[in-house]
PDB file of C-alpha atoms in Angstrom:
ATOM      1  CA  ASN A   1       0.094  -0.018   0.131  1.00  0.00           C
ATOM      2  CA  ALA A   2       1.694   3.121  -1.278  1.00  0.00           C
ATOM      3  CA  GLY A   3       1.962   5.974   1.219  1.00  0.00           C
ATOM      4  CA  VAL A   4       0.902   9.585   0.585  1.00  0.00           C
ATOM      5  CA  MET A   5       2.579  11.089  -2.481  1.00  0.00           C
ATOM      6  CA  GLN A   6       3.157  14.503  -3.204  1.00  0.00           C
ATOM      7  CA  ASN A   7       4.969  15.998  -6.253  1.00  0.00           C
ATOM      8  CA  PRO A   8       7.027  17.760  -6.992  1.00  0.00           C
ATOM      9  CA  ARG A   9       9.441  17.397  -4.253  1.00  0.00           C
ATOM     10  CA  HIS A  10      11.246  20.574  -4.919  1.00  0.00           C
ATOM     11  CA  LEU A  11       9.643  23.615  -6.610  1.00  0.00           C
ATOM     12  CA  VAL A  12      11.346  26.822  -7.760  1.00  0.00           C
ATOM     13  CA  ARG A  13       9.017  29.719  -8.859  1.00  0.00           C
ATOM     14  CA  ARG A  14       9.913  33.673  -9.355  1.00  0.00           C
ATOM     15  CA  ARG A  15       7.850  36.068  -7.664  1.00  0.00           C
ATOM     16  CA  GLY A  16       4.330  36.607  -9.542  1.00  0.00           C
ATOM     17  CA  GLN A  17       4.221  32.940 -10.991  1.00  0.00           C
ATOM     18  CA  GLU A  18       1.992  30.459  -9.994  1.00  0.00           C
ATOM     19  CA  ALA A  19       2.602  27.185  -8.013  1.00  0.00           C
ATOM     20  CA  ARG A  20       0.471  24.047  -8.051  1.00  0.00           C
ATOM     21  CA  LEU A  21       1.340  21.195  -5.503  1.00  0.00           C
ATOM     22  CA  ARG A  22      -0.439  17.909  -6.010  1.00  0.00           C
ATOM     23  CA  CYS A  23      -0.978  15.373  -3.283  1.00  0.00           C
ATOM     24  CA  SER A  24      -2.323  11.602  -3.811  1.00  0.00           C
ATOM     25  CA  PRO A  25      -3.660  10.141  -0.564  1.00  0.00           C
ATOM     26  CA  MET A  26      -3.299   6.664   0.666  1.00  0.00           C
ATOM     27  CA  LYS A  27      -5.442   4.263  -1.141  1.00  0.00           C
ATOM     28  CA  GLY A  28      -8.860   4.418   0.653  1.00  0.00           C
ATOM     29  CA  HIS A  29      -8.333   7.641   2.425  1.00  0.00           C
ATOM     30  CA  SER A  30     -10.827  10.249   1.625  1.00  0.00           C
ATOM     31  CA  HIS A  31      -9.676  13.068   3.970  1.00  0.00           C
ATOM     32  CA  VAL A  32      -6.897  15.350   2.809  1.00  0.00           C
ATOM     33  CA  TYR A  33      -5.018  18.007   4.893  1.00  0.00           C
ATOM     34  CA  TRP A  34      -2.414  20.578   3.928  1.00  0.00           C
ATOM     35  CA  TYR A  35       0.119  22.191   6.110  1.00  0.00           C
ATOM     36  CA  ARG A  36       2.662  24.634   5.776  1.00  0.00           C
ATOM     37  CA  GLN A  37       6.039  24.630   7.535  1.00  0.00           C
ATOM     38  CA  LEU A  38       8.196  27.579   7.722  1.00  0.00           C
ATOM     39  CA  PRO A  39      11.698  27.187   8.375  1.00  0.00           C
ATOM     40  CA  GLU A  40      12.763  26.164  11.861  1.00  0.00           C
ATOM     41  CA  GLU A  41       8.988  26.157  12.725  1.00  0.00           C
ATOM     42  CA  GLY A  42       6.130  23.820  13.279  1.00  0.00           C
ATOM     43  CA  LEU A  43       3.412  22.895  10.959  1.00  0.00           C
ATOM     44  CA  LYS A  44       0.331  25.307  10.601  1.00  0.00           C
ATOM     45  CA  PHE A  45      -2.697  23.915   9.457  1.00  0.00           C
ATOM     46  CA  MET A  46      -4.305  25.248   6.405  1.00  0.00           C
ATOM     47  CA  VAL A  47      -7.085  23.294   4.930  1.00  0.00           C
ATOM     48  CA  TYR A  48      -9.054  19.942   5.143  1.00  0.00           C
ATOM     49  CA  LEU A  49     -10.722  18.454   2.338  1.00  0.00           C
ATOM     50  CA  GLN A  50     -13.081  15.634   1.484  1.00  0.00           C
ATOM     51  CA  LYS A  51     -13.746  14.780  -2.096  1.00  0.00           C
ATOM     52  CA  GLU A  52     -15.187  17.479  -3.650  1.00  0.00           C
ATOM     53  CA  ASN A  53     -15.777  19.378  -0.431  1.00  0.00           C
ATOM     54  CA  ILE A  54     -13.533  22.008   1.466  1.00  0.00           C
ATOM     55  CA  ILE A  55     -14.380  21.192   5.205  1.00  0.00           C
ATOM     56  CA  ASP A  56     -12.226  23.699   7.072  1.00  0.00           C
ATOM     57  CA  GLU A  57     -10.143  26.401   5.467  1.00  0.00           C
ATOM     58  CA  SER A  58      -9.558  28.428   8.480  1.00  0.00           C
ATOM     59  CA  GLY A  59      -5.923  28.292   8.189  1.00  0.00           C
ATOM     60  CA  MET A  60      -5.755  29.366   4.396  1.00  0.00           C
ATOM     61  CA  PRO A  61      -4.624  32.944   3.676  1.00  0.00           C
ATOM     62  CA  LYS A  62      -7.662  34.701   2.363  1.00  0.00           C
ATOM     63  CA  GLU A  63      -5.812  35.796  -0.913  1.00  0.00           C
ATOM     64  CA  ARG A  64      -3.963  33.811  -3.509  1.00  0.00           C
ATOM     65  CA  PHE A  65      -4.287  30.393  -1.839  1.00  0.00           C
ATOM     66  CA  SER A  66      -6.920  27.740  -2.976  1.00  0.00           C
ATOM     67  CA  ALA A  67      -7.198  24.274  -2.651  1.00  0.00           C
ATOM     68  CA  GLU A  68      -9.290  21.494  -4.284  1.00  0.00           C
ATOM     69  CA  PHE A  69      -9.777  17.637  -3.928  1.00  0.00           C
ATOM     70  CA  PRO A  70     -11.705  16.522  -6.977  1.00  0.00           C
ATOM     71  CA  LYS A  71     -13.513  13.222  -7.488  1.00  0.00           C
ATOM     72  CA  GLU A  72     -10.923  11.817  -9.598  1.00  0.00           C
ATOM     73  CA  GLY A  73      -7.194  12.667  -9.178  1.00  0.00           C
ATOM     74  CA  PRO A  74      -5.047  14.683  -6.746  1.00  0.00           C
ATOM     75  CA  SER A  75      -5.525  17.154  -4.302  1.00  0.00           C
ATOM     76  CA  ILE A  76      -4.145  20.289  -5.621  1.00  0.00           C
ATOM     77  CA  LEU A  77      -2.895  23.360  -3.375  1.00  0.00           C
ATOM     78  CA  ARG A  78      -2.471  26.530  -5.556  1.00  0.00           C
ATOM     79  CA  ILE A  79      -0.708  29.415  -4.917  1.00  0.00           C
ATOM     80  CA  GLN A  80      -1.130  32.428  -7.107  1.00  0.00           C
ATOM     81  CA  GLN A  81       1.242  35.342  -7.855  1.00  0.00           C
ATOM     82  CA  VAL A  82       3.802  33.934  -5.357  1.00  0.00           C
ATOM     83  CA  VAL A  83       6.117  36.085  -3.140  1.00  0.00           C
ATOM     84  CA  ARG A  84       9.099  35.547  -1.242  1.00  0.00           C
ATOM     85  CA  GLY A  85       7.176  34.919   2.128  1.00  0.00           C
ATOM     86  CA  ASP A  86       5.389  31.579   0.455  1.00  0.00           C
ATOM     87  CA  SER A  87       8.791  29.773   0.453  1.00  0.00           C
ATOM     88  CA  ALA A  88       8.227  27.004   2.841  1.00  0.00           C
ATOM     89  CA  ALA A  89       7.680  23.267   2.835  1.00  0.00           C
ATOM     90  CA  TYR A  90       4.166  22.206   2.173  1.00  0.00           C
ATOM     91  CA  PHE A  91       3.081  18.844   3.654  1.00  0.00           C
ATOM     92  CA  CYS A  92      -0.268  16.982   3.016  1.00  0.00           C
ATOM     93  CA  ALA A  93      -1.499  13.994   5.047  1.00  0.00           C
ATOM     94  CA  SER A  94      -4.535  11.898   4.600  1.00  0.00           C
ATOM     95  CA  SER A  95      -6.611   9.726   6.783  1.00  0.00           C
ATOM     96  CA  PRO A  96      -9.361   6.986   6.386  1.00  0.00           C
ATOM     97  CA  PRO A  97     -12.889   8.222   5.742  1.00  0.00           C
ATOM     98  CA  GLY A  98     -15.230   8.378   8.856  1.00  0.00           C
ATOM     99  CA  THR A  99     -14.479  10.577  11.813  1.00  0.00           C
ATOM    100  CA  GLY A 100     -13.272   8.060  14.072  1.00  0.00           C
ATOM    101  CA  SER A 101      -9.714   8.092  13.036  1.00  0.00           C
ATOM    102  CA  ALA A 102      -7.553  11.095  14.354  1.00  0.00           C
ATOM    103  CA  GLU A 103      -4.384   9.756  12.912  1.00  0.00           C
ATOM    104  CA  GLN A 104      -2.876  11.211   9.900  1.00  0.00           C
ATOM    105  CA  TYR A 105      -0.414   9.956   7.329  1.00  0.00           C
ATOM    106  CA  PHE A 106       1.980  12.499   6.163  1.00  0.00           C
ATOM    107  CA  GLY A 107       3.701  12.694   2.571  1.00  0.00           C
ATOM    108  CA  PRO A 108       7.181  13.683   2.009  1.00  0.00           C
ATOM    109  CA  GLY A 109       6.401  17.382   1.221  1.00  0.00           C
ATOM    110  CA  THR A 110       7.121  19.895  -1.505  1.00  0.00           C
ATOM    111  CA  ARG A 111       9.637  22.400  -0.788  1.00  0.00           C
ATOM    112  CA  LEU A 112       8.695  25.619  -2.623  1.00  0.00           C
ATOM    113  CA  THR A 113      11.448  28.209  -2.926  1.00  0.00           C
ATOM    114  CA  VAL A 114      10.312  31.519  -4.478  1.00  0.00           C
ATOM    115  CA  THR A 115      13.125  33.403  -6.112  1.00  0.00           C
TER     116      THR A 115
ATOM    117  CA  GLY B   1      -8.848  27.134  20.851  1.00  0.00           C
ATOM    118  CA  ASP B   2      -6.868  24.278  21.181  1.00  0.00           C
ATOM    119  CA  SER B   3      -2.957  24.570  21.530  1.00  0.00           C
ATOM    120  CA  VAL B   4       0.285  22.785  22.150  1.00  0.00           C
ATOM    121  CA  THR B   5       3.242  23.759  23.850  1.00  0.00           C
ATOM    122  CA  GLN B   6       6.521  21.759  24.061  1.00  0.00           C
ATOM    123  CA  MET B   7      10.061  22.385  25.431  1.00  0.00           C
ATOM    124  CA  GLU B   8      12.237  24.701  23.282  1.00  0.00           C
ATOM    125  CA  GLY B   9      15.270  23.135  21.567  1.00  0.00           C
ATOM    126  CA  PRO B  10      17.687  22.204  20.348  1.00  0.00           C
ATOM    127  CA  VAL B  11      18.385  19.539  22.969  1.00  0.00           C
ATOM    128  CA  THR B  12      21.929  17.977  23.114  1.00  0.00           C
ATOM    129  CA  LEU B  13      22.651  14.546  24.507  1.00  0.00           C
ATOM    130  CA  SER B  14      25.350  12.162  24.468  1.00  0.00           C
ATOM    131  CA  GLU B  15      24.710   8.698  23.181  1.00  0.00           C
ATOM    132  CA  GLU B  16      22.943   6.719  25.792  1.00  0.00           C
ATOM    133  CA  ALA B  17      21.801   9.463  27.673  1.00  0.00           C
ATOM    134  CA  PHE B  18      18.142   9.763  28.929  1.00  0.00           C
ATOM    135  CA  LEU B  19      15.607  11.752  27.153  1.00  0.00           C
ATOM    136  CA  THR B  20      12.781  13.992  28.324  1.00  0.00           C
ATOM    137  CA  ILE B  21      10.811  16.327  25.914  1.00  0.00           C
ATOM    138  CA  ASN B  22       7.976  17.996  27.846  1.00  0.00           C
ATOM    139  CA  CYS B  23       4.669  18.643  26.052  1.00  0.00           C
ATOM    140  CA  THR B  24       1.485  20.349  27.291  1.00  0.00           C
ATOM    141  CA  TYR B  25      -1.876  20.873  25.854  1.00  0.00           C
ATOM    142  CA  THR B  26      -4.876  22.717  26.092  1.00  0.00           C
ATOM    143  CA  ALA B  27      -8.170  21.365  24.524  1.00  0.00           C
ATOM    144  CA  THR B  28     -11.868  21.826  24.891  1.00  0.00           C
ATOM    145  CA  GLY B  29     -12.634  18.297  24.217  1.00  0.00           C
ATOM    146  CA  TYR B  30     -10.965  14.999  24.621  1.00  0.00           C
ATOM    147  CA  PRO B  31      -8.286  14.908  22.276  1.00  0.00           C
ATOM    148  CA  SER B  32      -6.040  11.979  21.070  1.00  0.00           C
ATOM    149  CA  LEU B  33      -2.237  12.757  21.533  1.00  0.00           C
ATOM    150  CA  PHE B  34       0.618  11.886  19.215  1.00  0.00           C
ATOM    151  CA  TRP B  35       4.342  12.356  18.976  1.00  0.00           C
ATOM    152  CA  TYR B  36       5.725  12.573  15.390  1.00  0.00           C
ATOM    153  CA  VAL B  37       9.370  12.539  14.244  1.00  0.00           C
ATOM    154  CA  GLN B  38      10.865  14.531  11.285  1.00  0.00           C
ATOM    155  CA  TYR B  39      14.289  13.589  10.160  1.00  0.00           C
ATOM    156  CA  PRO B  40      16.216  15.968   7.704  1.00  0.00           C
ATOM    157  CA  GLY B  41      14.753  16.544   4.530  1.00  0.00           C
ATOM    158  CA  GLU B  42      11.670  14.325   5.322  1.00  0.00           C
ATOM    159  CA  GLY B  43       7.893  14.457   6.179  1.00  0.00           C
ATOM    160  CA  LEU B  44       6.588  13.586   9.390  1.00  0.00           C
ATOM    161  CA  GLN B  45       6.424  10.183  10.504  1.00  0.00           C
ATOM    162  CA  LEU B  46       3.925   9.082  13.428  1.00  0.00           C
ATOM    163  CA  LEU B  47       6.236   8.040  16.421  1.00  0.00           C
ATOM    164  CA  LEU B  48       3.475   7.053  18.871  1.00  0.00           C
ATOM    165  CA  LYS B  49      -0.066   8.034  20.175  1.00  0.00           C
ATOM    166  CA  ALA B  50      -2.556   7.755  22.989  1.00  0.00           C
ATOM    167  CA  THR B  51      -6.360   8.036  22.881  1.00  0.00           C
ATOM    168  CA  LYS B  52      -7.363   8.212  26.396  1.00  0.00           C
ATOM    169  CA  ALA B  53      -6.286   9.265  29.869  1.00  0.00           C
ATOM    170  CA  ASP B  54      -3.506   7.115  31.029  1.00  0.00           C
ATOM    171  CA  ASP B  55      -2.844   5.485  28.114  1.00  0.00           C
ATOM    172  CA  LYS B  56       0.999   4.852  27.214  1.00  0.00           C
ATOM    173  CA  GLY B  57       1.960   5.154  23.556  1.00  0.00           C
ATOM    174  CA  SER B  58       5.414   3.396  22.908  1.00  0.00           C
ATOM    175  CA  ASN B  59       7.557   2.611  19.820  1.00  0.00           C
ATOM    176  CA  LYS B  60      11.091   2.277  19.043  1.00  0.00           C
ATOM    177  CA  GLY B  61      11.948   2.572  22.939  1.00  0.00           C
ATOM    178  CA  PHE B  62      10.072   5.842  23.096  1.00  0.00           C
ATOM    179  CA  GLU B  63       7.292   6.225  25.590  1.00  0.00           C
ATOM    180  CA  ALA B  64       4.676   8.851  26.535  1.00  0.00           C
ATOM    181  CA  THR B  65       1.709   8.975  28.723  1.00  0.00           C
ATOM    182  CA  TYR B  66      -1.502  10.694  28.306  1.00  0.00           C
ATOM    183  CA  ARG B  67      -1.936  12.647  31.578  1.00  0.00           C
ATOM    184  CA  LYS B  68      -5.130  14.336  31.690  1.00  0.00           C
ATOM    185  CA  GLU B  69      -4.581  15.847  35.191  1.00  0.00           C
ATOM    186  CA  THR B  70      -1.667  17.543  34.252  1.00  0.00           C
ATOM    187  CA  THR B  71      -2.691  17.991  30.563  1.00  0.00           C
ATOM    188  CA  SER B  72       0.757  16.916  29.759  1.00  0.00           C
ATOM    189  CA  PHE B  73       2.244  14.026  27.125  1.00  0.00           C
ATOM    190  CA  HIS B  74       5.932  14.043  27.542  1.00  0.00           C
ATOM    191  CA  LEU B  75       8.350  11.980  25.542  1.00  0.00           C
ATOM    192  CA  GLU B  76      10.725   9.727  27.211  1.00  0.00           C
ATOM    193  CA  LYS B  77      13.554   7.384  26.033  1.00  0.00           C
ATOM    194  CA  GLY B  78      15.978   5.747  28.499  1.00  0.00           C
ATOM    195  CA  SER B  79      18.944   5.662  26.211  1.00  0.00           C
ATOM    196  CA  VAL B  80      19.069   7.635  23.010  1.00  0.00           C
ATOM    197  CA  GLN B  81      21.323   6.904  20.128  1.00  0.00           C
ATOM    198  CA  VAL B  82      22.784   9.039  17.126  1.00  0.00           C
ATOM    199  CA  SER B  83      20.304   7.631  14.893  1.00  0.00           C
ATOM    200  CA  ASP B  84      17.347   9.494  16.858  1.00  0.00           C
ATOM    201  CA  SER B  85      18.761  12.999  16.157  1.00  0.00           C
ATOM    202  CA  ALA B  86      15.734  14.589  14.460  1.00  0.00           C
ATOM    203  CA  VAL B  87      12.917  16.974  15.226  1.00  0.00           C
ATOM    204  CA  TYR B  88      10.204  15.869  17.458  1.00  0.00           C
ATOM    205  CA  PHE B  89       6.709  17.426  17.390  1.00  0.00           C
ATOM    206  CA  CYS B  90       4.126  16.840  19.844  1.00  0.00           C
ATOM    207  CA  ALA B  91       0.489  17.329  18.325  1.00  0.00           C
ATOM    208  CA  LEU B  92      -3.240  16.991  19.413  1.00  0.00           C
ATOM    209  CA  SER B  93      -6.147  15.990  17.319  1.00  0.00           C
ATOM    210  CA  ASP B  94      -9.574  16.863  18.471  1.00  0.00           C
ATOM    211  CA  LEU B  95     -12.988  16.510  16.494  1.00  0.00           C
ATOM    212  CA  GLY B  96     -13.709  20.002  14.939  1.00  0.00           C
ATOM    213  CA  THR B  97     -15.794  20.665  12.073  1.00  0.00           C
ATOM    214  CA  GLY B  98     -16.698  17.583  10.373  1.00  0.00           C
ATOM    215  CA  GLY B  99     -13.720  15.848  11.368  1.00  0.00           C
ATOM    216  CA  PHE B 100     -10.201  15.858  13.103  1.00  0.00           C
ATOM    217  CA  LYS B 101      -7.894  18.536  12.892  1.00  0.00           C
ATOM    218  CA  THR B 102      -4.437  18.317  14.199  1.00  0.00           C
ATOM    219  CA  ILE B 103      -2.505  21.038  16.005  1.00  0.00           C
ATOM    220  CA  PHE B 104       1.159  20.872  16.341  1.00  0.00           C
ATOM    221  CA  GLY B 105       3.550  22.096  18.684  1.00  0.00           C
ATOM    222  CA  ALA B 106       6.370  24.055  17.456  1.00  0.00           C
ATOM    223  CA  GLY B 107       8.925  21.270  17.513  1.00  0.00           C
ATOM    224  CA  THR B 108      12.013  20.319  19.531  1.00  0.00           C
ATOM    225  CA  ARG B 109      15.221  19.643  17.876  1.00  0.00           C
ATOM    226  CA  LEU B 110      17.396  16.900  19.433  1.00  0.00           C
ATOM    227  CA  PHE B 111      20.832  16.168  18.492  1.00  0.00           C
ATOM    228  CA  VAL B 112      22.829  13.154  19.818  1.00  0.00           C
ATOM    229  CA  LYS B 113      26.554  13.152  19.865  1.00  0.00           C
ATOM    230  CA  ALA B 114      28.600  10.036  19.619  1.00  0.00           C
TER     231      ALA B 114
END
């Protein structure tokens, strides 16, 4: 059973470009979470999605950031018009369906560098 | 809201020393508690967990006990190895809107010297 997959692992963008980060959850998992980790800091919750629904986006910046988890395909975190402050590691996690599982399985992360 | 506070690092120990990393939490509900480990350049791996008061999670020689009375979940290991050098995150997961939401501490970096 493959783990959570994220791609790309490393992404370099110039200021003003768009960044698209992909996350494929573990097989059978229908809950996806995105977190951001700034250098030397902990993980900050961004958004929680189920298939075709955003459940909790309380951690998402109000502008330039969006996330989706379509019926088919991976979850996408999109950052428009990137700025230097967006440079961070972005981690995706997944968990099984239902509310009975608090345990999340993490992907290896995408390290975004904005130049 | 819910929060996790863990001791600041870095923590530097010699091989075979005893390790304690303190973690306390605040939560409105009855959360599950976790320790995750992050090795350089990698994602987080679940190290151990506890889902109710007085539960002890253990894995790879690490232990932590869910103490509701002191709202704590301190991580301990009797004899650390160089390979234990990593960043350790304490976390809680509580039922929020429609499902579980995990709150992480800031992380504690551990260096183990040979």
